[in-house]
Every structure is written in structure tokens, then in C-alpha cells.
C-alpha atoms as one frame of an Amber mdcrd trajectory, in Angstrom:
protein
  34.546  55.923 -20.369  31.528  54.800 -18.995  30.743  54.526 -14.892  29.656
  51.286 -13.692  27.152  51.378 -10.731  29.946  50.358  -8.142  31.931  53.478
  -9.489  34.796  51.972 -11.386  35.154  52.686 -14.989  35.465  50.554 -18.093
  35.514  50.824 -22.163  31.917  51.281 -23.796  32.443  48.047 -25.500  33.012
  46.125 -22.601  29.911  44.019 -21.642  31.641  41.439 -18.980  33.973  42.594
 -16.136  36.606  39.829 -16.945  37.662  37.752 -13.547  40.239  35.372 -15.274
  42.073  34.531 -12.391  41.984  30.608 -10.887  40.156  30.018  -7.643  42.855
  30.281  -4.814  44.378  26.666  -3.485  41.984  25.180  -0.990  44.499  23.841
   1.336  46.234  27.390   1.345  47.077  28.025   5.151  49.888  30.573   6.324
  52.012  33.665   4.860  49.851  36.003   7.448  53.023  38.256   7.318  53.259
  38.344   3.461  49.386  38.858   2.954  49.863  41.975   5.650  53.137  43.076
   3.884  50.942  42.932   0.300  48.099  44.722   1.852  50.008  47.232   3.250
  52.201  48.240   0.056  48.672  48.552  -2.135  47.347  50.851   0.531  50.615
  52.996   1.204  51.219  56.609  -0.045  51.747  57.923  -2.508  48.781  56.093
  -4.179  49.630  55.441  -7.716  50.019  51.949  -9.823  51.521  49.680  -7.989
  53.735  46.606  -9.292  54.988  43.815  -7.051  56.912  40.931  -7.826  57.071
  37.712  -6.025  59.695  36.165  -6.017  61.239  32.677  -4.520  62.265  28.565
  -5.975  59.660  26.216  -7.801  56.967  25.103  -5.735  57.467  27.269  -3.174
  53.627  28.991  -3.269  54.609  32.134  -5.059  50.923  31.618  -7.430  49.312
  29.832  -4.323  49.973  33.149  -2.162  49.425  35.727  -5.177  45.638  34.111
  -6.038  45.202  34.260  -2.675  46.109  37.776  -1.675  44.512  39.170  -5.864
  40.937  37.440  -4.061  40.698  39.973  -1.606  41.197  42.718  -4.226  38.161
  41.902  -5.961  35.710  44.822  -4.181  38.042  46.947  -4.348  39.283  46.656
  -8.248  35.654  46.279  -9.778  37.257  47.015 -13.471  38.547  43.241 -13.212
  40.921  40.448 -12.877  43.602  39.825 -15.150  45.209  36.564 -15.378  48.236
  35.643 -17.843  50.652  32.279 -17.864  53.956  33.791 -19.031  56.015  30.675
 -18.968  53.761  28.702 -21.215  53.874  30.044 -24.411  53.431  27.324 -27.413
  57.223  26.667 -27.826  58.866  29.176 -24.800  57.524  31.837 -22.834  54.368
  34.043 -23.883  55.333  36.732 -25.891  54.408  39.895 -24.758  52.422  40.379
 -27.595  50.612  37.433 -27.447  49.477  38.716 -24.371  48.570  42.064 -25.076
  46.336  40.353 -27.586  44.396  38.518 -24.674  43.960  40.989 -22.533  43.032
  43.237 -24.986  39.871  40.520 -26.288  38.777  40.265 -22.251  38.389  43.804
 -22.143  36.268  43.634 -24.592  37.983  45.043 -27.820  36.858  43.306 -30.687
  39.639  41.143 -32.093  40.016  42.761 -36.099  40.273  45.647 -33.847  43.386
  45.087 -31.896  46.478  46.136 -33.893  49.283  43.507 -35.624  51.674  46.152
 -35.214  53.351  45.847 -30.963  53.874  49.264 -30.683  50.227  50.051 -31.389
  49.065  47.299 -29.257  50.958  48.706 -26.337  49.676  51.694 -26.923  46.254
  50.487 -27.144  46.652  48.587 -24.237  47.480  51.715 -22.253  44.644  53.614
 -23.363  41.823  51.228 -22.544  43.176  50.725 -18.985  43.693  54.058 -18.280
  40.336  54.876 -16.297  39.896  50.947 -14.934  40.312  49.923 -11.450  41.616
  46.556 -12.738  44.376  44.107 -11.307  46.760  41.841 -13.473  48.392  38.574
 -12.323  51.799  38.029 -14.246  52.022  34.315 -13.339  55.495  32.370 -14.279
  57.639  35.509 -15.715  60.699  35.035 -17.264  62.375  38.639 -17.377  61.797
  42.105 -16.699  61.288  42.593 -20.781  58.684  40.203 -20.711  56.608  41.760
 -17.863  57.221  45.729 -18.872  54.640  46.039 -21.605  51.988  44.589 -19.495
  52.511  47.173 -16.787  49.548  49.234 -16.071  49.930  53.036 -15.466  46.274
  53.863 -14.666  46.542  54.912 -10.875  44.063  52.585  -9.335  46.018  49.338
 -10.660  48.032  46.920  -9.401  49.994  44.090 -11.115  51.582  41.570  -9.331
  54.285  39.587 -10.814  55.163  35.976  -9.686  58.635  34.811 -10.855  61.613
  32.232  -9.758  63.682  34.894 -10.987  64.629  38.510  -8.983  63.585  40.327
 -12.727  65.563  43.122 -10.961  65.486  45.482 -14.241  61.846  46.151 -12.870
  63.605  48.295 -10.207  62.980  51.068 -13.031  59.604  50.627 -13.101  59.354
  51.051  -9.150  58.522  47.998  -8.421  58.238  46.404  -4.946  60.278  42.842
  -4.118  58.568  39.933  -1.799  60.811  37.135  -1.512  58.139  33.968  -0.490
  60.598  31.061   1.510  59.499  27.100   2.121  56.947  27.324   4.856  58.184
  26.745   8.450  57.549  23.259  10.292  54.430  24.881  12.293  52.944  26.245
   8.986  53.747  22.367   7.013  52.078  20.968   9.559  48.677  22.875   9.190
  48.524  21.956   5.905  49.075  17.930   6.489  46.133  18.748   9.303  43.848
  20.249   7.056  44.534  17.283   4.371  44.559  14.441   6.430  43.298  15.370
   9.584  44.310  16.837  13.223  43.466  13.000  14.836  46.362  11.559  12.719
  48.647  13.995  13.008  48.272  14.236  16.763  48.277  10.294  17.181  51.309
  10.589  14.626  53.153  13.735  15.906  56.775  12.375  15.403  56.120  11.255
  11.754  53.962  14.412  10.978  56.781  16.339  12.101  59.488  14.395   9.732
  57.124  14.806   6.885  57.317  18.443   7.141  60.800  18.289   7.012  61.166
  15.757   4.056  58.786  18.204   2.195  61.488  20.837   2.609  58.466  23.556
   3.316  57.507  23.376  -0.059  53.450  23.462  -0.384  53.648  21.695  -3.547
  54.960  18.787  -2.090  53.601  18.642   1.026  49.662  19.157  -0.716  50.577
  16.042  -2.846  51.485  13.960   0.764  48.574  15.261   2.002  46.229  13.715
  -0.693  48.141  10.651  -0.439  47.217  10.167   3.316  43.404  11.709   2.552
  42.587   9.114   0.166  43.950   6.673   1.996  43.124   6.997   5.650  44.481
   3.483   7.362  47.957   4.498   5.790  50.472   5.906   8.677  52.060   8.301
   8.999  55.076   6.572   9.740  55.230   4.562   6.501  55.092   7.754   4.622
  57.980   9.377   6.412  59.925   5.990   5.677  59.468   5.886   2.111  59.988
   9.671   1.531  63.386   9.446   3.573  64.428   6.192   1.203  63.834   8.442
  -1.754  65.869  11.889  -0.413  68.356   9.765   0.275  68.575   8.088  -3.076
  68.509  11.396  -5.073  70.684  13.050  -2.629  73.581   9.913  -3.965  72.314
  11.317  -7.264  73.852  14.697  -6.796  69.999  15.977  -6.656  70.020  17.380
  -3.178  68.663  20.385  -4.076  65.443  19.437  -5.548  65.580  15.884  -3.288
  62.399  16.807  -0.930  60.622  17.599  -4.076  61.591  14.902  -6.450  61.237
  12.144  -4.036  57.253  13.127  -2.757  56.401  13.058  -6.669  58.420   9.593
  -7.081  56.712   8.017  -4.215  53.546   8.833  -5.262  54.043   8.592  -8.432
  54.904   4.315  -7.774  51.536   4.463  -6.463  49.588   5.134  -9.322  47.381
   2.942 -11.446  48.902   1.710 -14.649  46.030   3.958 -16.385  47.293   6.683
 -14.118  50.738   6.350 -14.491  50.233   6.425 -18.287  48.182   9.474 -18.473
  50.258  11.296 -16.253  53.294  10.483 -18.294  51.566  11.179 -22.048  49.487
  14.033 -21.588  52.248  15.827 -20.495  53.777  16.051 -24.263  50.356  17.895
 -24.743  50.713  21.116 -27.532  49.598  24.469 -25.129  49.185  24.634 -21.521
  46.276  22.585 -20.137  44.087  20.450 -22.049  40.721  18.498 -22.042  39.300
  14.940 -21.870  38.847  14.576 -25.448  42.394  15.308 -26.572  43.757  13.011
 -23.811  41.597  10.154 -24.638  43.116  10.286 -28.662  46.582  10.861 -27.042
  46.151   7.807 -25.199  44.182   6.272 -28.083  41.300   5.235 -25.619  37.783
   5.993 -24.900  36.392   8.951 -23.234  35.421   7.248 -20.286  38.423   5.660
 -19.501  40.409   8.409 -19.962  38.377  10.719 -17.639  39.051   7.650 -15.305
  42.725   8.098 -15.440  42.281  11.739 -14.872  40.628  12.077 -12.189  43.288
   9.783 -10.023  45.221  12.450 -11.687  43.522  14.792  -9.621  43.221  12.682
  -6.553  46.547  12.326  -6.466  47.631  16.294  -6.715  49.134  15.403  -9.766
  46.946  17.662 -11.877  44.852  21.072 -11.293  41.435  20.786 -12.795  41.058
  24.287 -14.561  36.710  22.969 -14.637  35.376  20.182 -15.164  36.864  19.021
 -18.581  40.233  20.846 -18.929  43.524  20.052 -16.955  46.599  21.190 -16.292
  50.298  20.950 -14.538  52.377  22.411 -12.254  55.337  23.077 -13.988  57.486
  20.912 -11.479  55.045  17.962 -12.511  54.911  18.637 -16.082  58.758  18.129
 -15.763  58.585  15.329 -13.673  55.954  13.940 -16.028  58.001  13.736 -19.128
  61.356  12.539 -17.421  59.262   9.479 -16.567  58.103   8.806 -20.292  61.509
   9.101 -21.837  62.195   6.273 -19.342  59.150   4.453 -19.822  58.591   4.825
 -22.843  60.404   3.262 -26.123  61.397   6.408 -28.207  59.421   6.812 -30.680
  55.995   7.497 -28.094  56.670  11.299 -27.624  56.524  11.232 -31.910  53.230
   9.082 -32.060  51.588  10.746 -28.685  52.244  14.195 -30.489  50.777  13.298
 -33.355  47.510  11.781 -31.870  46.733  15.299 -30.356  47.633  17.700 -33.306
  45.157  15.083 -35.686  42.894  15.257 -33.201  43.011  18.716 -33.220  43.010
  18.849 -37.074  39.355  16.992 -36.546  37.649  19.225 -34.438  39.324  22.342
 -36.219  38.087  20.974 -39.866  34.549  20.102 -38.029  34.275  23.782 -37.135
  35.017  25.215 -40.896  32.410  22.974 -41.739  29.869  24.418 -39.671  31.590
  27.815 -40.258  31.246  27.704 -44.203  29.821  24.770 -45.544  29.863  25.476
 -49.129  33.627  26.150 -49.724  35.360  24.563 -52.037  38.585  22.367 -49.895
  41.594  21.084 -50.714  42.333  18.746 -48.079  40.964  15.023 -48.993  40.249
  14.872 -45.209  37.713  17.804 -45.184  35.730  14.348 -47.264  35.495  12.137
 -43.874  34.988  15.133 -41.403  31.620  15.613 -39.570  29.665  18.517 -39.576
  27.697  17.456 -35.952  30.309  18.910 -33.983  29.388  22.325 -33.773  25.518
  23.390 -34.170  26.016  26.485 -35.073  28.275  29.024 -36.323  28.948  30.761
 -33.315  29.710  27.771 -31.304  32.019  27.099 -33.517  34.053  29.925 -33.254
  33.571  30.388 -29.938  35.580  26.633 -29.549  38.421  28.114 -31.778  38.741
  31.329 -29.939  38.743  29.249 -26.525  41.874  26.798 -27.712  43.283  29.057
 -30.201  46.659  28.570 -28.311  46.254  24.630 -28.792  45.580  25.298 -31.968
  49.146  27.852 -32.467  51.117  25.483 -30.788  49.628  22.534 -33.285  50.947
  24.091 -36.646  54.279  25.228 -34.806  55.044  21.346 -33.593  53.401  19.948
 -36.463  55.978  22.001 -38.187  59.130  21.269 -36.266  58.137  17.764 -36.477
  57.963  17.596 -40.322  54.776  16.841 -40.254  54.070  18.963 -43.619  50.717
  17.667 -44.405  49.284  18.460 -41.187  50.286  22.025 -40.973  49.281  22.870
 -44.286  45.881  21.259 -43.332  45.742  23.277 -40.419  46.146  26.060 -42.360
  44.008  25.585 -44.740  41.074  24.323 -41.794  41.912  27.933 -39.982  40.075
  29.769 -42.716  36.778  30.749 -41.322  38.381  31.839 -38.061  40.655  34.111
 -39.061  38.355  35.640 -41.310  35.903  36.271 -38.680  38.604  37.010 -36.031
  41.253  38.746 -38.108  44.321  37.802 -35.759  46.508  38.779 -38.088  49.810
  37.699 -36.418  48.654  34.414 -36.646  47.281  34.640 -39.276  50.267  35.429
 -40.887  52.768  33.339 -39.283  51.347  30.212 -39.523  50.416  30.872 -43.298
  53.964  31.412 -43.509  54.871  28.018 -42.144  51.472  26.744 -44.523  53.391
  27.500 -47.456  57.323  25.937 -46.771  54.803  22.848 -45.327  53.009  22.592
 -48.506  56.171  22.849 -50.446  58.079  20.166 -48.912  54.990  18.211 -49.406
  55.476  18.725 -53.159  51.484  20.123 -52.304  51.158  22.238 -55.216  47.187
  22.811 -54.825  47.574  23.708 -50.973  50.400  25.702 -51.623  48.307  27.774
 -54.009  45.617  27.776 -51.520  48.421  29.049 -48.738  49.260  31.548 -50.818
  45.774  32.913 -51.293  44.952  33.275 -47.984  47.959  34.681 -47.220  47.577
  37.327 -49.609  43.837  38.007 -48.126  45.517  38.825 -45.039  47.867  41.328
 -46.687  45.111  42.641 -48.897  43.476  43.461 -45.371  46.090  44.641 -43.552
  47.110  47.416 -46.902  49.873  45.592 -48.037  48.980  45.443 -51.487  52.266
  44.569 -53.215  52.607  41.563 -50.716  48.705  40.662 -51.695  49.389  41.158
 -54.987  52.655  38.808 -55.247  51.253  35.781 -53.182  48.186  35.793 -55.164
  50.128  35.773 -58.709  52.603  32.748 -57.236  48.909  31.704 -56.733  47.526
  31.683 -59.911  50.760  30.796 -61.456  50.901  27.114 -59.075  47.356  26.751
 -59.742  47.686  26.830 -63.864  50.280  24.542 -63.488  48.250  22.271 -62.141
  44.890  22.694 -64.029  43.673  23.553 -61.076  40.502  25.444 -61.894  39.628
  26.442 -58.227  42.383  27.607 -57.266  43.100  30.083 -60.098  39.396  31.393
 -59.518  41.012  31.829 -55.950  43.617  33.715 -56.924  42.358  35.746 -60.046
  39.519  37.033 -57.602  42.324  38.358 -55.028  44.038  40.216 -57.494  40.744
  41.757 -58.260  40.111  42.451 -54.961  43.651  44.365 -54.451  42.905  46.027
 -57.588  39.725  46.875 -56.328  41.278  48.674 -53.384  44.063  50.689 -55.117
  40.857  52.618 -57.333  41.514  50.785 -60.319  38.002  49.714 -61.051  38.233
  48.518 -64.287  41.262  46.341 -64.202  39.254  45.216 -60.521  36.309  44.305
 -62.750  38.080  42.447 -65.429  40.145  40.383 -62.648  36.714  39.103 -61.250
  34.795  38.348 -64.903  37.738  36.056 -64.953  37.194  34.618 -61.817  33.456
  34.516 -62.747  33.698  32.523 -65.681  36.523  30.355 -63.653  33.943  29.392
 -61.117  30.911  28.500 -63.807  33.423  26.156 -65.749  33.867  23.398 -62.654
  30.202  24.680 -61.693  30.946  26.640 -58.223  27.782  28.312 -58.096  28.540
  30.346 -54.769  31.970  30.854 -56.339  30.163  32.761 -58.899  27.667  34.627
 -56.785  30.260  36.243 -54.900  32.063  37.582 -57.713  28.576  38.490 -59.887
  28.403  40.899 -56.207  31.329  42.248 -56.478  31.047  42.910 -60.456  27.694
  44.608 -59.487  29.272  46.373 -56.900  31.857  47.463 -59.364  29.705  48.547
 -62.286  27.363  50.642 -59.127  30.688  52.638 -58.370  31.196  52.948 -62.208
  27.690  54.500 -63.117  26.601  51.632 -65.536  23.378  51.159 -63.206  21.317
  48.378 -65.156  24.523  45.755 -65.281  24.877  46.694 -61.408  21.466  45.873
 -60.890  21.517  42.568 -62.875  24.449  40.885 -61.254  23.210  41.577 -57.902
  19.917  40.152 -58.449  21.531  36.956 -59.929  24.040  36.782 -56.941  21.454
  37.659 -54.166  18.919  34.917 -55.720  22.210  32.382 -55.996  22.449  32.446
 -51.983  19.237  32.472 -51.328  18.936  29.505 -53.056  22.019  28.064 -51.407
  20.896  28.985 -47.423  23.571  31.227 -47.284  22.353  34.034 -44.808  25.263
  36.236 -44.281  26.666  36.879 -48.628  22.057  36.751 -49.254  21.907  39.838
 -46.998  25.408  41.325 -48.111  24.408  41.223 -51.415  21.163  42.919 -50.593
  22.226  45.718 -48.850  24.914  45.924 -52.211  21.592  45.859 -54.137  20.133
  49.049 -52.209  23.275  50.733 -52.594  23.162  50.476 -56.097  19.229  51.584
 -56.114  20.605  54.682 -54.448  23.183  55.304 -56.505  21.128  55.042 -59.674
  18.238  57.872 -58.191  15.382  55.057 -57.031  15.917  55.191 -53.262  12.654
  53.909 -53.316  13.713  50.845 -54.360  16.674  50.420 -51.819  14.538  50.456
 -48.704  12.743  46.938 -49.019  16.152  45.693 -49.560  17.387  47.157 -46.573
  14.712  45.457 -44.198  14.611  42.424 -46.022  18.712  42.442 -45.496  18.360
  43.363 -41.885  15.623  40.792 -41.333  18.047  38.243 -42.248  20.787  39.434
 -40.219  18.879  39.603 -37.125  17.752  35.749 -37.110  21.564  34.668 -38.488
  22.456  37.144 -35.120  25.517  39.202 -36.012  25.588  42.592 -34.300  28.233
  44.150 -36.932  26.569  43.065 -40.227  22.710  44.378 -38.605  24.174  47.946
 -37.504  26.058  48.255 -41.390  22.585  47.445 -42.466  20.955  50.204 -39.744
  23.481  52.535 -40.908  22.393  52.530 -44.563  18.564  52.594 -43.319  19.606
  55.610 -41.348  21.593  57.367 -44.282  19.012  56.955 -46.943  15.904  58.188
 -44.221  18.122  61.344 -43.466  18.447  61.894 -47.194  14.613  61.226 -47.352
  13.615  64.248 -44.805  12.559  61.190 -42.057  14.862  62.467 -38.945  12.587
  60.145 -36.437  13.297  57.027 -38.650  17.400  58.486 -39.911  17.455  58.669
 -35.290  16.530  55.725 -34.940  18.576  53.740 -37.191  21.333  55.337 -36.041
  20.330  55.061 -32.503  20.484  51.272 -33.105  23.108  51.049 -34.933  25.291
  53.270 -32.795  24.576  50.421 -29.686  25.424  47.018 -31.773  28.729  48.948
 -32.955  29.639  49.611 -29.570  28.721  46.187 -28.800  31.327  44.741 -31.197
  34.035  47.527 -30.247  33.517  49.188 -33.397  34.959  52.857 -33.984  31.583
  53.327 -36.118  29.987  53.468 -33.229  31.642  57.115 -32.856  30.232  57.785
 -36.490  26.668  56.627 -35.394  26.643  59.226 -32.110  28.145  62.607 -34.493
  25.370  61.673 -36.824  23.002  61.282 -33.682  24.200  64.800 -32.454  23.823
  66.395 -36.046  20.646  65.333 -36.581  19.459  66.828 -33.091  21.212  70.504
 -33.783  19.530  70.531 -37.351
């Protein structure tokens, strides 16, 4: 574990200190006594980790006090803030998993890293946050099973848990209980003074005092008064308290006394709103994950950019949103709530359906945009890949860095899409996924929504995309060792696929079974699998299609001694996507290449293609493919008698490994210390 120059500790692969957590509520006033009761438990003997839940009703500040209090924690636990929505999962609460998965990626473990199976995540989990200083926030939590995975055991850690439940079962896990109330009248008025003013409220004292009542204590409510009367500064006082008391007493003759304070501040200023206002409010709140940007809103609302942004930032005005930055959004639970009972009011009943729909197509867009930029050459089989643009994303990286960054949007989209019976647009999803989860390898996705794919793309009567579903399924499998489950989704594959003369897709599939084949040792029913595929690919004239399996013949034919036929095929295939601009499979097949000069006795031959392969790699900029590449260099210098150069390499290599969270990195340093004792 390395030492950071503040002293804390974190994972050799970490480059960042993740601080995930929100900013804390500017109008926050109050809760001295629970901010001295929180300070004292973190600092009490015996020191170990610490875990304490908040507890108390909706809107009562639990999240407003926690971000607070985790703010002042931040010198102190220099390993990092953690930062997790439990309540606001794609269709539920967040699996624990799901989490483990995030937390896991912020603290810098590369994501084919992090294991499918819980268990091991857990246990991974554990094991990187052993040594930190680090503090989680557990916002929204459900139940005590929900929060116990996430529980640190490292003994400089604290987690604090925010929850409308007691989640008592944490009593096991010696946990400490702070029950947050409604604030008191003194502490309600602060806040309406800090909002709106002290001159009104002191020329208004009577009125400022009933709207601290009306608000029941509640800081949601009384923050959302308090932008009312700071936007609007001739409005008095006294015509707030009048409308807010016609409302309590309306929903309290609706048998809603409980929530009345609550409900009737969001009704009141909810009547205020612009119709623009009043109709974003009520639509974006059907929106697939938990906050969401301009873009999506404005195709939700089936507007322009601008006047959407418009809408949305009365949104904010009016309390009725938190702006996560400056282009993504989000709601208090209460609003979210309050938002949708409104629409199915408003609204006639179809909206939800068509509002739905506007976001997961738009989604579709911007997710088909980024395979193109991703891998421009692959063959689709989606007719909408034809009118997608490719100006989205300029590069690559940005692309995936815009999946990683919405990849719950993106969950939540197949999984509604799916419940919706909306078949064509999951397996399009699917299909448009491609190039993240093969650079990302979240497996559990991965698989699940693959899963869905394929029951999508059947109902469809989708034979082609069902083959396609199948395929990439089976990739996943193939990855993940489960080589009879590769092996079956890739013959359903080919068998859909012949039954539709669909050339592609049996090319598809008949390279996948090579591929498992491949991995299993048997290299000659491997090699005859992608021939197949080869001559597949040069029928409907898929000239990368063939490339990558002349590579993987020559690979193949390296392993099975028959140097000259190696040699050929990865000539052709490296020439193929050179010709075609394709950086990453020109250098692959390259490095292939010098692997095969090695193998057949003429080293010599293998280092040009090294550099020229590492050349390539380091303008394309990928850290993992460079230090494979160093890693060779290094292997055939050491065989050469060059233990400057073979330290070196390694040297190198051993760094962009760590970089990436790579275990090779390990590998790298014992051949470092080997080549040092020689």
C-alpha cells in the first residue's frame, strides 16, 4: 500500500483520491447538538471503524446534516469520500452489488478487474480499504442487508448511514443510532432569515413565526418557502402563511395530516410555476436513473435545448430541483413523488408511455453515436446504426468515458424498455452496448441485459439480432470461463443465422466457437472454426472481418510450429488494418507478428515489430495495450543478454500496469527484482 504525503494510505492503482460526496446545503443552519454528538462518537475510545446511522421521516435533513458533518472529515480521512444513493436503484433500491462495483471503479480498480461473482467483490472490497483512511456516505438505505456489505472494517473508517428506517439489525455490526427531529421554531426561523432576509422577517415576525409552524420543522419545506419569498421580495409574509394554512387544511380533510405541512408548501408553489415549469417538473420526473441532464429533458419534453434549460432552471429557483453541476439534475425523493402524482393528474394517460419513450430513444442515439466512434468499422444490425452521427464523440475515449458516466441511465433504459415491451429498443440497446462492455467488461451487465437482448429480440420475431444477442452473450461467457455456456449461445447463433442467410452473423458465431475452442487447447478444431469464419467474411466482402480472423489463424499456426503460414496471415491481417486506420487490431497484430518471429528462432525480426507496435499504441494512448507491448520488448531483451534495455521495459511496463490496476504489474516488479539479483 503506498503512503501518500499527508500519511494516509491508498491502492497503487489509485491515481485520484475520490471526493464523491455533494457539496453540503447552503442554507444549512442548526443541529449544533447532533454535529457535537457525531464528532464526539468518531473521536471516542476504543478507536476502531465506526458506523452511524441517521435516522428520522422524509425531509427531515437526515442527508442535509450527514454532508454537512462528512465535510469536516475531509483532513482528517485523506483516503477519500464515498458517496452512494441506495434508494435509487434503476427499478428499486441499489443492490449491494451494484455498489460494490462503484466504489470499487473510484478507488481506482480497473473495471475487467472487479469480480462478477458478490462474494469476491466483497471480499475485494475489504481488501482495498483495509489500509485507507476513507469515509462512506450510505444515503437513502433501505435495510440493514442492504448497508452490511458496504461496511468498512479498516480502523480509521467511518460510514455513516442515512435512513427513514431504524435498520436496527445493524445493532450487530455495533453501530451507533442518531435520531434527527423537524427543526424547532428558533432553528425554522434562521433558515427563512438566511433565505429571505432578517428585515422581513423582523417587519413580519407574526407570519414568520406561522410559517415555521406550517413547515412542520421540516428543512425541505421550509428551503422551498424560503426561495419563494427570495425570488420574490415585495411578496409578504403574511400572504404566504395564508395560502400555506388554506392548503394544510385542505389535505388535513383529505386524511393527509401527516404529510399536510409538506404536501401543501410543494402545492403552493407548485400553482406558481410557469406552464414550461410546471411541465418539466411533472415529465422529467418519469426520467430512467436518478438525475439527469438538459439534453434528455429537452427530447422528453420534445423541445429545444434552450428552452428546456429555461424550464430548469425555475426548477431550481424554485427548490424544486438540486443541480448536481451545471447540466445534470436531480430530486428529492419527496418531490420526485410529488412530481409524478401531478402528471397522472395532468396528464391524459398515455404521457408517462410516450415521455418514457422519448428518453430511452434518446438514449439509444447518443449510445449508438458512441459505438460509432468506438468501432467504426463493425458490421450492425440495427437499421438505425444507418441515420446515427458519428460527431458526437471525438474520440474514443470520450466516448467511453460518457458511457461509464450514465451507465446507470443506460441499465435502467434496457430494464424499462423491457417492462414496457418495447422489444426493438432493448435489443438495440444491446446490440449499441458492444464496444463498452468490451472495453469495460462489467460482466453483470453485461450479462443481464443480454439476457433480456435475447427474449426482446425474440418477441420481435428479430431473428438477425437475436443471433447477434446470442453472440455477444456467448463472448461474455467465453471470458468469464464458461465455455459450455459460450459454446451453446454461439451454436443457437450460427444455427438463427443460417436460417436466415445471414452471412454476418454466422461469421459471428463460427469465429466464437473458434475462439472457445481456442481456449480449451484444441488448436486445430480452433483453427478450422476460424478458416470458416475467414472465408464467411471474404464472401459479403468484410475485409476487417477477415483480418481479425487471418490474426488469429496466424496466431494459431505460431502456437502449432507451422512458422511460414503464421507469418503470412499476419502480414496480410496487419497490412488489412493498416489500410483500414485501425490502430488498436494494426498494433495487436504486430506484436502477434513478433511473437511468431520469436517463436520461429529470428528474434531479430520481432523487435522492429515491437516498436513499430508500441509506436502506435502510444499516439492511439492506451496504457494496457503499450505495457503488453513493453512486456514483450522486455522478455525478448532479457533473452537477448540486454538487462539495461529487458529493466527498462519492464520498468515501464510495470508503471502503466499499475496504472490500469493490472495484477501484471506484480509480474513486471518479480521480473524487475530477478533481473537485479542475477
Amino acid at each position: 500500500m503506498a503512503v501518500t504525503d499527508d500519511g494516509g494510505s491508498r491502492p497503487p492503482n489509485q491515481s485520484r483520491t475520490p471526493f464523491q460526496t455533494p457539496a453540503p446545503p447552503p442554507h444549512f443552519v442548526g443541529r449544533d447538538r447532533e454535529l457535537a454528538d457525531l464528532a464526539r462518537w468518531v473521536t471516542s475510545e476504543p478507536r476502531g471503524p465506526r458506523t452511524i446511522v441517521l435516522s428520522g421521516p422524509a425531509g427531515v435533513g437526515k442527508t442535509a446534516l450527514a454532508l454537512q458533518w462528512v465535510a469536516t472529515l475531509r483532513e482528517t480521512y485523506v483516503d477519500g469520500l464515498l458517496f452512494a444513493d441506495l434508494g435509487r436503484g434503476s427499478l428499486g433500491p441499489v443492490t449491494p452489488s451494484d455498489t460494490l462495483e462503484g466504489f470499487l471503479l473510484a478507488l481506482g480498480v480497473e473495471g475487467k478487474r472487479i469480480p462478477v461473482d458478490y462474494g469476491q467483490r466483497e471480499a475485494l472490497y475489504r481488501s482495498v480499504t483495509a489500509d485507507l483512511r476513507l469515509v462512506v456516505l450510505l444515503d437513502n438505505a433501505q435495510s440493514a442487508t442492504q448497508v452490511r456489505p458496504l461496511l468498512l472494517a479498516g480502523e480509521h473508517s467511518v460510514v455513516v448511514v442515512t435512513s427513514r428506517f431504524r435498520l436496527s439489525g445493524l445493532a450487530l455490526d455495533g453501530a451507533q443510532w442518531l435520531d434527527v427531529n423537524p427543526l424547532d421554531v428558533a432553528q425554522s426561523l434562521a433558515v427563512l432569515r438566511r433565505m429571505a432576509g432578517d428585515k422581513r422577517v423582523d417587519a413580519e415576525s407574526d407570519s414568520a413565526h406561522e410559517l415555521a409552524v406550517l413547515c412542520g420543522g421540516l428543512p425541505l419545506a421550509l428551503t422551498i418557502v424560503g426561495a419563494r419569498l427570495a425570488t420574490r421580495p415585495k411578496r409578504r409574509l403574511a400572504n404566504e402563511a395564508a395560502n400555506l394554512r388554506v392548503e394544510n387544511r385542505r389535505l388535513a380533510e383529505l386524511a393527509l395530516a401527516g404529510a399536510a405541512s409538506i404536501e401543501a408548501v410543494f402545492d403552493v408553489s407548485y400553482l406558481d410555476l410557469s406552464e414550461d415549469a410546471a411541465l418539466a417538473y411533472r415529465s422529467c420526473a418519469w426520467h430512467p436513473g436518478p438525475d439527469f441532464g438538459i439534453g434528455v429533458a429537452a427530447a422528453m419534453l420534445g423541445w429545444g435545448e434552450r428552452r428546456a434549460e429555461s424550464a430548469l432552471d425555475a426548477l431550481l429557483e424554485a427548490n424544486f430541483l438540486v443541480e448536481i453541476d451545471d447540466r445534470r439534475f436531480t430530486y428529492h425523493d419527496l418531490l420526485r413523488v410529488h412530481a409524478r402524482q401531478h402528471a397522472e393528474e395532468a396528464e391524459r394517460s398515455d404521457l408517462r408511455q410516450i415521455t418514457l419513450r422519448r428518453a430511452i430513444e434518446w438514449y439509444l442515439d447518443q449510445v449508438m453515436s458512441a459505438e460509432l466512434a468506438i468501432h467504426p468499422h463493425r458490421p450492425r444490425v440495427s437499421d438505425r446504426f444507418v441515420t446515427a452521427t458519428d460527431d458526437r464523440f471525438d474520440s474514443e475515449q470520450n466516448a467511453l468515458l460518457w458511457l461509464e458516466s450514465h451507465r446507470v441511465h443506460l441499465t435502467s433504459a434496457v430494464e424499462i424498455a423491457a417492462n414496457g415491451a418495447w422489444h426493438e429498443l432493448v435489443w438495440q440497446l444491446c446490440e449499441a452496448l458492444w464496444g463498452f462492455f468490451l472495453h469495460t467488461r462489467h460482466y453483470r451487465d453485461w450479462i443481464r441485459l443480454h439476457q433480456l437482448g435475447i427474449t426482446a429480440a425474440q418477441h420481435d420475431a428479430a431473428r438477425r439480432a437475436e443471433a447477434r444477442m446470442r453472440s455477444q452473450l456467448g463472448f461474455a461467457y467465453a471470458k468469464l470461463r464458461r465455455y459450455d455456456e459460450a459454446i451453446a449461445e454461439n451454436t443457437l447463433a450460427l444455427r438463427l443465422s443460417e436460417q436466415e442467410g445471414d452471412i454476418q452473423g454466422m461469421a459471428t458465431a463460427t469465429s466464437q466457437l473458434g475462439r472457445a475452442a481456442r481456449e480449451v487447447g484444441e488448436l486445430s478444431e480452433a483453427l478450422r472454426y476460424y478458416d470458416q469464419a475467414r472465408q464467411l467474411q471474404q464472401e459479403i466482402g468484410q475485409w476487417r472481418g477477415v483480418a481479425l480472423c487471418r490474426r488469429r489463424i496466424g496466431q494459431i499456426l505460431s502456437k502449432l510450429g507451422r512458422h511460414d503460414e503464421a507469418r503470412h496471415e499476419l502480414i496480410a491481417a496487419g497490412a488489412t488494418m493498416r489500410d483500414l486506420g485501425d490502430t488498436t487490431q494494426h498494433a495487436r497484430t504486430l506484436s502477434a507478428l513478433a511473437e511468431a518471429h520469436i517463436r520461429a528462432g529470428k528474434p531479430e525480426l520481432a523487435r522492429p515489430c515491437l516498436h513499430e507496435a508500441l509506436s502506435l499504441m502510444r499516439d492511439f494512448g492506451s496504457p494496457y495495450y503499450q505495457a503488453e507491448i513493453l512486456a514483450q520488448i522486455g522478455d525478448l531483451a532479457r533473452q537477448q543478454g540486454d538487462t539495461e534495455s529487458a529493466m527498462d521495459s519492464y520498468r515501464v511496463a510495470a508503471e502503466l500496469y499499475a496504472a490500469v490496476g493490472d495484477p501484471n504489474a506484480d509480474v513486471m516488479r518479480a521480473h524487475l527484482t530477478a533481473l537485479i539479483d542475477e
